[in-house]
XYZ file of N, CA and C in Angstrom:
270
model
N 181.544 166.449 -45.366
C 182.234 165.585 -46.284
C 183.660 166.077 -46.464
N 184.046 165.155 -46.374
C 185.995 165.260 -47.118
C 186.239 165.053 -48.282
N 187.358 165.617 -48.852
C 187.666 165.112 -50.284
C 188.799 163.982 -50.086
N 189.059 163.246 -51.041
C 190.262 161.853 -51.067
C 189.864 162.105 -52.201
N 191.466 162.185 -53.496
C 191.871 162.446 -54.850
C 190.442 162.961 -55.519
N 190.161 163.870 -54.835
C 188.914 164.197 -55.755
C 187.667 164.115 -55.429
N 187.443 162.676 -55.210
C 186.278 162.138 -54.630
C 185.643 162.931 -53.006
N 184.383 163.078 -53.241
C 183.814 163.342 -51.885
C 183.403 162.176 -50.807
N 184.295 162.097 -49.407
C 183.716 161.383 -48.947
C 182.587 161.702 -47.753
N 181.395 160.697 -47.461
C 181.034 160.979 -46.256
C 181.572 160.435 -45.348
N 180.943 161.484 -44.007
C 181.823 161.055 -42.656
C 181.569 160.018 -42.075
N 181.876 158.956 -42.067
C 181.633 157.816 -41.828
C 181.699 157.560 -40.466
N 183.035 157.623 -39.967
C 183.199 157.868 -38.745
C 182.594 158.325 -37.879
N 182.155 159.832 -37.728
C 181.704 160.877 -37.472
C 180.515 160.398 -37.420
N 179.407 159.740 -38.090
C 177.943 159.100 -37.967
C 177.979 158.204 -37.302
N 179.057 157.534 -37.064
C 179.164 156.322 -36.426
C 178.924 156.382 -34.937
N 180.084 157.540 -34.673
C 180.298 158.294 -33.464
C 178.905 158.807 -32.627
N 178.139 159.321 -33.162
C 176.628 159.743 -33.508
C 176.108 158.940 -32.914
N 175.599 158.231 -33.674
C 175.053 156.624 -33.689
C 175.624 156.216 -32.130
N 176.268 155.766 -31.917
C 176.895 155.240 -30.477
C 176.300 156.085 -29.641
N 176.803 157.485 -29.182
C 176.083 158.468 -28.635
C 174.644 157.980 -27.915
N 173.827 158.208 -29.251
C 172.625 158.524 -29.294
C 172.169 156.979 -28.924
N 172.865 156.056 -29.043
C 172.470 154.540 -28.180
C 172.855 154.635 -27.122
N 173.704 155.177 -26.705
C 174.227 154.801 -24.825
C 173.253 156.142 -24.539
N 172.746 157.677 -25.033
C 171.948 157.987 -23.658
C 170.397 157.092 -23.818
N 170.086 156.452 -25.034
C 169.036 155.694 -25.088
C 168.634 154.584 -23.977
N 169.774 153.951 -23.422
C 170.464 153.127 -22.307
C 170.396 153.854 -20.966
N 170.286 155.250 -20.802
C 170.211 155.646 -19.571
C 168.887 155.468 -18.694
N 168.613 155.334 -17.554
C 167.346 155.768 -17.076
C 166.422 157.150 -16.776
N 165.595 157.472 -17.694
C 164.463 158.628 -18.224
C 163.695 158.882 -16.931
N 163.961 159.118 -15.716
C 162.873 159.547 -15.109
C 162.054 160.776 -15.331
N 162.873 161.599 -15.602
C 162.049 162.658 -15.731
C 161.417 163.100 -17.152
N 160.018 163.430 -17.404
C 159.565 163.244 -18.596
C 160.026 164.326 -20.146
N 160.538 165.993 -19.122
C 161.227 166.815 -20.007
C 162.067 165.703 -20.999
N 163.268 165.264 -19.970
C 164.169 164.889 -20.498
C 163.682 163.936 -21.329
N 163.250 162.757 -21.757
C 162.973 161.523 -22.139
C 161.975 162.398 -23.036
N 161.448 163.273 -23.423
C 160.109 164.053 -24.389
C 161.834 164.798 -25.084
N 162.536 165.352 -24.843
C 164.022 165.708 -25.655
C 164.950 164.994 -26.279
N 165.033 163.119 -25.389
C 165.530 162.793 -26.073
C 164.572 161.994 -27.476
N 163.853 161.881 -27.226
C 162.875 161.376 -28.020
C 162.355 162.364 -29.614
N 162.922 163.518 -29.194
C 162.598 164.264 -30.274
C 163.858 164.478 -31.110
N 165.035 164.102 -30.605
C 166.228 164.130 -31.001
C 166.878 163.099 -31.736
N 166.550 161.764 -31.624
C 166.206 160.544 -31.779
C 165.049 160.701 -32.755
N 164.087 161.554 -33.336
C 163.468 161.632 -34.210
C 164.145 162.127 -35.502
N 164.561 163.104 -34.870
C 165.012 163.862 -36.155
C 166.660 163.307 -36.657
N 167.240 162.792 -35.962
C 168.128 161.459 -35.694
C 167.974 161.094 -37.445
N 166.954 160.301 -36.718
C 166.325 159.371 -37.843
C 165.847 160.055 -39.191
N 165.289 161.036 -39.000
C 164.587 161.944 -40.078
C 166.229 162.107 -41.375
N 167.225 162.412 -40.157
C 167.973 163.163 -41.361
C 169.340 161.484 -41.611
N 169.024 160.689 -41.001
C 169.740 159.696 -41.059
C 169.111 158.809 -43.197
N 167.413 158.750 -42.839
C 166.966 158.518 -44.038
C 167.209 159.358 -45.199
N 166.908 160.726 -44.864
C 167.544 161.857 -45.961
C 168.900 161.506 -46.695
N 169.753 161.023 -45.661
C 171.266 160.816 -45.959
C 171.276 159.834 -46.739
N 170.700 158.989 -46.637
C 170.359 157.476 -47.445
C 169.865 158.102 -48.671
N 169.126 158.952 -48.974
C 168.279 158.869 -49.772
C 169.347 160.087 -50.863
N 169.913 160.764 -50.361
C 170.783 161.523 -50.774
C 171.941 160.668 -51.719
N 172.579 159.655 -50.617
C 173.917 159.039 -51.087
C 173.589 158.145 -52.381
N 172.010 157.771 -52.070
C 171.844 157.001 -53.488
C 171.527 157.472 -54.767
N 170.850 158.516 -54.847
C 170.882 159.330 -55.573
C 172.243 159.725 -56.373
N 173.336 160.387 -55.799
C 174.157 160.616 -56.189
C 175.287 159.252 -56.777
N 174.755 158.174 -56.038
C 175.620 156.778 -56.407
C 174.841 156.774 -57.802
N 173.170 156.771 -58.435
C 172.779 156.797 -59.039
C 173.004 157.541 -60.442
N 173.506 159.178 -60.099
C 174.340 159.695 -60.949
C 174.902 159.242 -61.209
N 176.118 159.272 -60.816
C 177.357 158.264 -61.064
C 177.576 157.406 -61.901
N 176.619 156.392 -61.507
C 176.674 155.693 -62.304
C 176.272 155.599 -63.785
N 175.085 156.237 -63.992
C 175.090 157.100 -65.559
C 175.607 157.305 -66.049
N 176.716 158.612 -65.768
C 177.697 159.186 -66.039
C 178.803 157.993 -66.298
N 179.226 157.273 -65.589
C 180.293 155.969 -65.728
C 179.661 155.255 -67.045
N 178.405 154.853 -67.265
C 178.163 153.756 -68.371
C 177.586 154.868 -69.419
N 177.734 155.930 -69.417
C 177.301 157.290 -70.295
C 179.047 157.718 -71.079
N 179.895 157.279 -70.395
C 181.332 157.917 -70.920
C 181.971 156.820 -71.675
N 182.432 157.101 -72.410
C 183.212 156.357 -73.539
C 184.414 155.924 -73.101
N 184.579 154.126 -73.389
C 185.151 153.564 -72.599
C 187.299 153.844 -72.364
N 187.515 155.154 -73.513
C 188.439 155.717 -73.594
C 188.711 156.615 -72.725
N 190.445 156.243 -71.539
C 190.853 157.486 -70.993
C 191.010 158.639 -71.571
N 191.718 158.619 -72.508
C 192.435 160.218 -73.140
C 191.381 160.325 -74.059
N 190.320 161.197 -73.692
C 189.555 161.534 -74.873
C 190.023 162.697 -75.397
N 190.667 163.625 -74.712
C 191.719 164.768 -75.267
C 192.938 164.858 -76.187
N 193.034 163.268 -76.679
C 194.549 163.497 -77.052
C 194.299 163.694 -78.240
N 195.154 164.527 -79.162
C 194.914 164.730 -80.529
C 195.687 163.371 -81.096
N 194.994 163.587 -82.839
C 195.177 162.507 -83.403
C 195.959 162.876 -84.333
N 197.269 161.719 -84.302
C 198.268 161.813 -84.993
C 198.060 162.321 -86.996
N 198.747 163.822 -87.211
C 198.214 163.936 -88.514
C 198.768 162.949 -89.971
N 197.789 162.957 -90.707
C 198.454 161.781 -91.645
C 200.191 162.620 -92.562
N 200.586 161.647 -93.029
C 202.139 161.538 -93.377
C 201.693 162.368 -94.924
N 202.590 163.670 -95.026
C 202.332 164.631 -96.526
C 203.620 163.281 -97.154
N 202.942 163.891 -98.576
C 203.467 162.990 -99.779
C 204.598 164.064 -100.248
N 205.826 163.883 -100.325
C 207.031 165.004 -101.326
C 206.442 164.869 -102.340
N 206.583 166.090 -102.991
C 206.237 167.016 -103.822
C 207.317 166.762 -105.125
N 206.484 166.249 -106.374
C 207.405 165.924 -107.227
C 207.743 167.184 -108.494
């Protein structure tokens, strides 16, 4: 993950990139069974950690969002409050 102003992003790209990959050697011809029993296990776990990721990002979208309808709809919750006006002294 990268940061942008703060925020964490995932690699979007980078999975994408993945993803493509792992479809064009899917596209190749498997004669031999090593190979095609490797890619097949790779392509498992592919998938294994592709759902994890899902299951991860929502989660944390899930936080989030708590936290967003949990915070008070005020930016500056830090700012002090103006003190009231003293009366002269008679």
């Amino acid at each position: 993950m990268f940061f942008l102003g703060g925020l964490k992003m995932p690699p979007q790209h980078e999975r994408h990139l993945v993803e493509v990959y792992i479809h064009e050697l899917g596209k190749q011809k498997m004669r031999e069974n090593a190979r095609r029993f490797r890619y097949n296990q790779l392509l498992s776990r592919f998938n294994q950690f592709r759902e994890m990721w899902g299951r991860k990002m929502r989660e944390r979208e899930e936080v989030r969002s708590i936290f967003a309808a949990a915070r008070p709809p005020s930016t500056n919750r830090h700012r002090r409050l103006p003190r009231p006006a003293q009366q002269p002294r008679a």
